[in-house]
PDB file of C-alpha atoms in Angstrom:
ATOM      1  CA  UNK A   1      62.125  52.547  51.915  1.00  0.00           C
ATOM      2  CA  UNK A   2      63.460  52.098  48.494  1.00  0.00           C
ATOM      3  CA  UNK A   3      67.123  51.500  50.408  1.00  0.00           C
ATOM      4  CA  UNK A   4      69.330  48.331  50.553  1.00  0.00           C
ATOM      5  CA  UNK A   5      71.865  47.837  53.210  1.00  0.00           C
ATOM      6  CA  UNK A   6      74.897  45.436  53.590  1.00  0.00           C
ATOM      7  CA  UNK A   7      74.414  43.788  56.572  1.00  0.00           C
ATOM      8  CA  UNK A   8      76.372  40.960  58.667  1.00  0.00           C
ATOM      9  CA  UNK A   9      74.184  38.065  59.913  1.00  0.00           C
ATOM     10  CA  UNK A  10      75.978  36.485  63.428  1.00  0.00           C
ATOM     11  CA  UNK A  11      75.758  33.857  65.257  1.00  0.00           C
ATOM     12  CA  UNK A  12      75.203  34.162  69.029  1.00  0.00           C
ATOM     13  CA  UNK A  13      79.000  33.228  69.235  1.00  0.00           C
ATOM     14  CA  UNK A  14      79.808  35.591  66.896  1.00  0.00           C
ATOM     15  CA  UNK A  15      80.778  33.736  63.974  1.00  0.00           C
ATOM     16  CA  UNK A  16      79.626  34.840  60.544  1.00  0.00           C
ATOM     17  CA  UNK A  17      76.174  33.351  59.434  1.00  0.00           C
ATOM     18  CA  UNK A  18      75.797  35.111  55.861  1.00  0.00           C
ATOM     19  CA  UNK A  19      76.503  38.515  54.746  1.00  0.00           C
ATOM     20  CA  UNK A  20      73.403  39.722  52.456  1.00  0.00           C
ATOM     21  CA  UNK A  21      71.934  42.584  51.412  1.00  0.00           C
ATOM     22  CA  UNK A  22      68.972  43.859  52.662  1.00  0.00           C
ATOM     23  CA  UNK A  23      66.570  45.302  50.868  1.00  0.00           C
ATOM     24  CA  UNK A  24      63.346  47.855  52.155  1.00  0.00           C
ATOM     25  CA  UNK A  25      60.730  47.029  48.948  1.00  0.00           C
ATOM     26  CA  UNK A  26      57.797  47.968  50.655  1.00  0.00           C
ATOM     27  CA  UNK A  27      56.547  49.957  54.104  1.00  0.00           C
ATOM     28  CA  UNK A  28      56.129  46.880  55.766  1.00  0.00           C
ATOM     29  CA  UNK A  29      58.508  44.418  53.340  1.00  0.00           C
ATOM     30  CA  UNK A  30      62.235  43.255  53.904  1.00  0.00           C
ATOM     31  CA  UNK A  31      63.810  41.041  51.491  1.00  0.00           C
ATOM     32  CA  UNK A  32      67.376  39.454  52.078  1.00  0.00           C
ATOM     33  CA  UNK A  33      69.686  39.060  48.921  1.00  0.00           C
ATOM     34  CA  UNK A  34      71.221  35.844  50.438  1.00  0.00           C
ATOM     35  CA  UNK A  35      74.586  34.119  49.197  1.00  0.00           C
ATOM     36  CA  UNK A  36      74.211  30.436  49.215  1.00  0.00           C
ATOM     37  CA  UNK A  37      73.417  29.236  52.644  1.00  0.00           C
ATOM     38  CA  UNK A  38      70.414  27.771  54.892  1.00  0.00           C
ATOM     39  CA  UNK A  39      70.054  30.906  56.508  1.00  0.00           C
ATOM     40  CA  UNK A  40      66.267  31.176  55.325  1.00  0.00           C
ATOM     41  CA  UNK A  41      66.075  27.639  57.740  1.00  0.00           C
ATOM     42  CA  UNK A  42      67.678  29.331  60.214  1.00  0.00           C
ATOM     43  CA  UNK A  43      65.190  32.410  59.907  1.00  0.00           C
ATOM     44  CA  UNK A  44      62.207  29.927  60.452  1.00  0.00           C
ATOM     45  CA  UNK A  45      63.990  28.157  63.486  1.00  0.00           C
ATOM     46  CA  UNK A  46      64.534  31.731  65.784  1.00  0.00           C
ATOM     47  CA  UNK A  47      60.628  32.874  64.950  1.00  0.00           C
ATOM     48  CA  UNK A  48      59.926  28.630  65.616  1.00  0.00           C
ATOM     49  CA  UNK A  49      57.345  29.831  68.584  1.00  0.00           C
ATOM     50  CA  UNK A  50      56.131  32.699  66.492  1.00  0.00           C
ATOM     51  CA  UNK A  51      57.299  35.266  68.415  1.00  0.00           C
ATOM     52  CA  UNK A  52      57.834  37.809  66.128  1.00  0.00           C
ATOM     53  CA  UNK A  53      54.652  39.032  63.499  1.00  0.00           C
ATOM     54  CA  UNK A  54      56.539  38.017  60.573  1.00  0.00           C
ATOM     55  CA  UNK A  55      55.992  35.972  57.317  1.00  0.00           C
ATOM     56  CA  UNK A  56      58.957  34.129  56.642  1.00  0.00           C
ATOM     57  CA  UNK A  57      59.621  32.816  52.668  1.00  0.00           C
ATOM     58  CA  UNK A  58      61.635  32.565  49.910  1.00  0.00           C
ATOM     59  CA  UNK A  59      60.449  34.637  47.361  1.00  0.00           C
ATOM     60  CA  UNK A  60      60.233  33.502  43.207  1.00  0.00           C
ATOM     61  CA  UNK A  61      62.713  35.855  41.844  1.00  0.00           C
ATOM     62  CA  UNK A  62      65.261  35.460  39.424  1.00  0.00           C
ATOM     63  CA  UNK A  63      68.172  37.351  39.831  1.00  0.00           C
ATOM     64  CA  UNK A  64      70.343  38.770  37.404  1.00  0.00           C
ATOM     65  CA  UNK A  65      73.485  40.704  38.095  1.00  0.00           C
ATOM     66  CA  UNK A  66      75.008  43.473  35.874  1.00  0.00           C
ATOM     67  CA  UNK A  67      78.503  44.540  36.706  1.00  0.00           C
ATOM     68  CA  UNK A  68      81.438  46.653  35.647  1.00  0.00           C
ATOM     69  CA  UNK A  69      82.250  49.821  34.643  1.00  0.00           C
ATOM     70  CA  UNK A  70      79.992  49.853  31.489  1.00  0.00           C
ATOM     71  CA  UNK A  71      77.045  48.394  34.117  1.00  0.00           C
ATOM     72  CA  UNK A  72      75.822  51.591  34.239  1.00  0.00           C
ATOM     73  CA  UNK A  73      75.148  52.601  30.820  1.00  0.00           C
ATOM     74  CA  UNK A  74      73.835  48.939  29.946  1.00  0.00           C
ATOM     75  CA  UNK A  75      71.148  49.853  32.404  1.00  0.00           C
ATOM     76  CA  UNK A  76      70.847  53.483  30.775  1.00  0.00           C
ATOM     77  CA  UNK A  77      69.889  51.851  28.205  1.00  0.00           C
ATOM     78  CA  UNK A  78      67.496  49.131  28.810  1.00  0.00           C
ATOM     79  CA  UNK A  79      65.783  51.090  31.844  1.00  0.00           C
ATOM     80  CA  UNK A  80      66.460  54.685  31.237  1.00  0.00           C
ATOM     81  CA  UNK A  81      69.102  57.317  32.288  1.00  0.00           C
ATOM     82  CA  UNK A  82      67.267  57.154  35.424  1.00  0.00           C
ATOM     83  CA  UNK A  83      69.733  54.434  36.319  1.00  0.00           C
ATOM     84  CA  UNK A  84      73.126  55.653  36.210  1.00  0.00           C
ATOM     85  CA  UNK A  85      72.327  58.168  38.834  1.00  0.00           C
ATOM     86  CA  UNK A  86      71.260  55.730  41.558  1.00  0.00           C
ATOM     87  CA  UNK A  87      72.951  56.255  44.227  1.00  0.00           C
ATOM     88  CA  UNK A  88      75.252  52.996  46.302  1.00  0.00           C
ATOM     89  CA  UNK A  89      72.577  51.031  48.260  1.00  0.00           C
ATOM     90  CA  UNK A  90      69.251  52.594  46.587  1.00  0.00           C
ATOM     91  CA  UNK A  91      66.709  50.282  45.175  1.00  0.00           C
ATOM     92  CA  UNK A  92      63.719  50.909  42.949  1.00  0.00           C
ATOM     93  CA  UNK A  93      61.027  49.040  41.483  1.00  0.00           C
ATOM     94  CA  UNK A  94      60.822  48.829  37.399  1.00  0.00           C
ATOM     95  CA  UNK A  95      59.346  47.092  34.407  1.00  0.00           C
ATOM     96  CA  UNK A  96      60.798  44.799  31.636  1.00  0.00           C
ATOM     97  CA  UNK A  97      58.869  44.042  29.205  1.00  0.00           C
ATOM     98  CA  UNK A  98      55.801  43.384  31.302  1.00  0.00           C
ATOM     99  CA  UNK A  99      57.936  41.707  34.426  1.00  0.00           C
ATOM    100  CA  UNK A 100      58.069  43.866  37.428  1.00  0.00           C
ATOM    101  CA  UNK A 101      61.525  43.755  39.365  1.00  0.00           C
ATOM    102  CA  UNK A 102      63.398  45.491  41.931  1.00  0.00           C
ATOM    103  CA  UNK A 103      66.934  46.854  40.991  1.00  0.00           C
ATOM    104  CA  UNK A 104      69.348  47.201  43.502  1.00  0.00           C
ATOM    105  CA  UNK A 105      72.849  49.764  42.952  1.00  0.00           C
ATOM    106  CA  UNK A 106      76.035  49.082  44.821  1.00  0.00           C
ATOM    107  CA  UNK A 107      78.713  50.525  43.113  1.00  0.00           C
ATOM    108  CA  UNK A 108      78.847  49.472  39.509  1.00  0.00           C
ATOM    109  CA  UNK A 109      77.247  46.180  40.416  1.00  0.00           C
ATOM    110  CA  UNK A 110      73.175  45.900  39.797  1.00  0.00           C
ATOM    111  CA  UNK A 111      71.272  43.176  40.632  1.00  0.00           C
ATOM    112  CA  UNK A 112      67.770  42.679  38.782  1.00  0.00           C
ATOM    113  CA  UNK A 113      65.063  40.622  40.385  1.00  0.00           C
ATOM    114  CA  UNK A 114      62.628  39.698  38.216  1.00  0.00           C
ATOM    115  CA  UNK A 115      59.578  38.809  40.133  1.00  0.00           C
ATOM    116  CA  UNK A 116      58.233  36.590  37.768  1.00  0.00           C
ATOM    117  CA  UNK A 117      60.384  34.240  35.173  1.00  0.00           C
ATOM    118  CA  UNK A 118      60.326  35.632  31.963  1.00  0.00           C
ATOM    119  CA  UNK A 119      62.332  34.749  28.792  1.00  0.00           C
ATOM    120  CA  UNK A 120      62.289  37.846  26.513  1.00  0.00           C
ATOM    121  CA  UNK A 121      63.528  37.856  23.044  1.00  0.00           C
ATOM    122  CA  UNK A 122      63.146  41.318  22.140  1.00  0.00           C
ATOM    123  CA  UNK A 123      65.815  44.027  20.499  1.00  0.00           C
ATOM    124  CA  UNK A 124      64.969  46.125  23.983  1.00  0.00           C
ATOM    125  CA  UNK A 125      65.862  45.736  26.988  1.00  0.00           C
ATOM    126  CA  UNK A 126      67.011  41.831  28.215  1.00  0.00           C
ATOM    127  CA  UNK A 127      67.244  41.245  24.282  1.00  0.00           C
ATOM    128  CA  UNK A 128      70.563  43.032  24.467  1.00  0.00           C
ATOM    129  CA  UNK A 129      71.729  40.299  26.607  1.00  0.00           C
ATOM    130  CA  UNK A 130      71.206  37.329  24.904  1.00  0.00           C
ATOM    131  CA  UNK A 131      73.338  37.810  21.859  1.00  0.00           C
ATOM    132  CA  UNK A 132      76.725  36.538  22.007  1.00  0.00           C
ATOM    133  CA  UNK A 133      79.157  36.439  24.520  1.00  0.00           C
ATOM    134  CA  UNK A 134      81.290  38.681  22.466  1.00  0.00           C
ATOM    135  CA  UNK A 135      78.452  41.519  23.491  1.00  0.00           C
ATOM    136  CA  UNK A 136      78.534  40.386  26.889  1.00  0.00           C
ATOM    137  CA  UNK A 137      82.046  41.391  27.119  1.00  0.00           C
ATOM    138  CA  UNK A 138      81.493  44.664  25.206  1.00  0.00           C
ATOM    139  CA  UNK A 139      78.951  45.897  28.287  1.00  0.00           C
ATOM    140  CA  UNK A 140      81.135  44.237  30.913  1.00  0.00           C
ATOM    141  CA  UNK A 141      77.824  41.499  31.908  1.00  0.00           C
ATOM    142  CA  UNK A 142      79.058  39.515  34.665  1.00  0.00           C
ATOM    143  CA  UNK A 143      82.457  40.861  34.405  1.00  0.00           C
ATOM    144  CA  UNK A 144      84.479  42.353  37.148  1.00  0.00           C
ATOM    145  CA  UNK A 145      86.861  45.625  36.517  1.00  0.00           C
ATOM    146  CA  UNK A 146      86.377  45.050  32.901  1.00  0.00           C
ATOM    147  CA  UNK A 147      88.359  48.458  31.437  1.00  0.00           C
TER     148      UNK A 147
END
């Protein structure tokens, strides 16, 4: 638990369905972090006779991705220094300003789920990221290999 996973998704002739990451939230809770695809149709047409005790849906998150090499100290500092010691692949739950979420860490890339939509315009936390662009660039948001 509290573990993600990169995973490869195949097709029964081996072709590549999706390539997510899989995330362990709960004991008994698995959520996908899907690229753009169908695959969650797909899901629903293999367990189409029910043969598997699953629920199958798309969960109302909204996902924001933090990434770079100043990723981890913009995280410090909205979360705590908790976050720069995550190790690759570990996954927690947290709070923002009232919103739960569930962080993921793979390498200097974090991805934020908010499990509720929530537009904060606070100095702390998400605050930080809704100034200008120019401040987007100084923490590296959304930016690969930024130096």
């Amino acid at each position: 638990m509290n573990k993600c996973k990169y995973v490869m998704l195949c097709a029964p002739n081996g072709g590549v369905l999706n390539d997510p990451v899989l995330l362990h939230v709960q004991e008994d809770e698995w959520w996908f972090s899907l690229a753009d695809s169908d695959i969650g149709q797909y899901f629903h047409g293999v367990n189409h006779d029910g043969r598997f005790d699953v629920d199958i849906a798309e969960i109302d998150v909204a996902p924001v991705q933090i990434q770079g090499p100043k990723a981890p100290k913009l995280m410090d500092d909205i979360f705590g220094p908790h976050m720069s010691k995550l190790k690759y692949y570990d996954c927690i739950h947290e709070e923002i300003n009232g919103a739960q979420c569930v962080i993921s860490a793979i390498w200097m890339h974090y991805c934020i789920m908010l499990l509720k939509r929530v537009i904060t315009t606070s100095t702390r936390g998400f605050g930080k990221l809704q100034k200008c662009p120019s401040e987007w660039i100084q923490y590296g948001v959304g930016i690969r290999d930024l130096s």
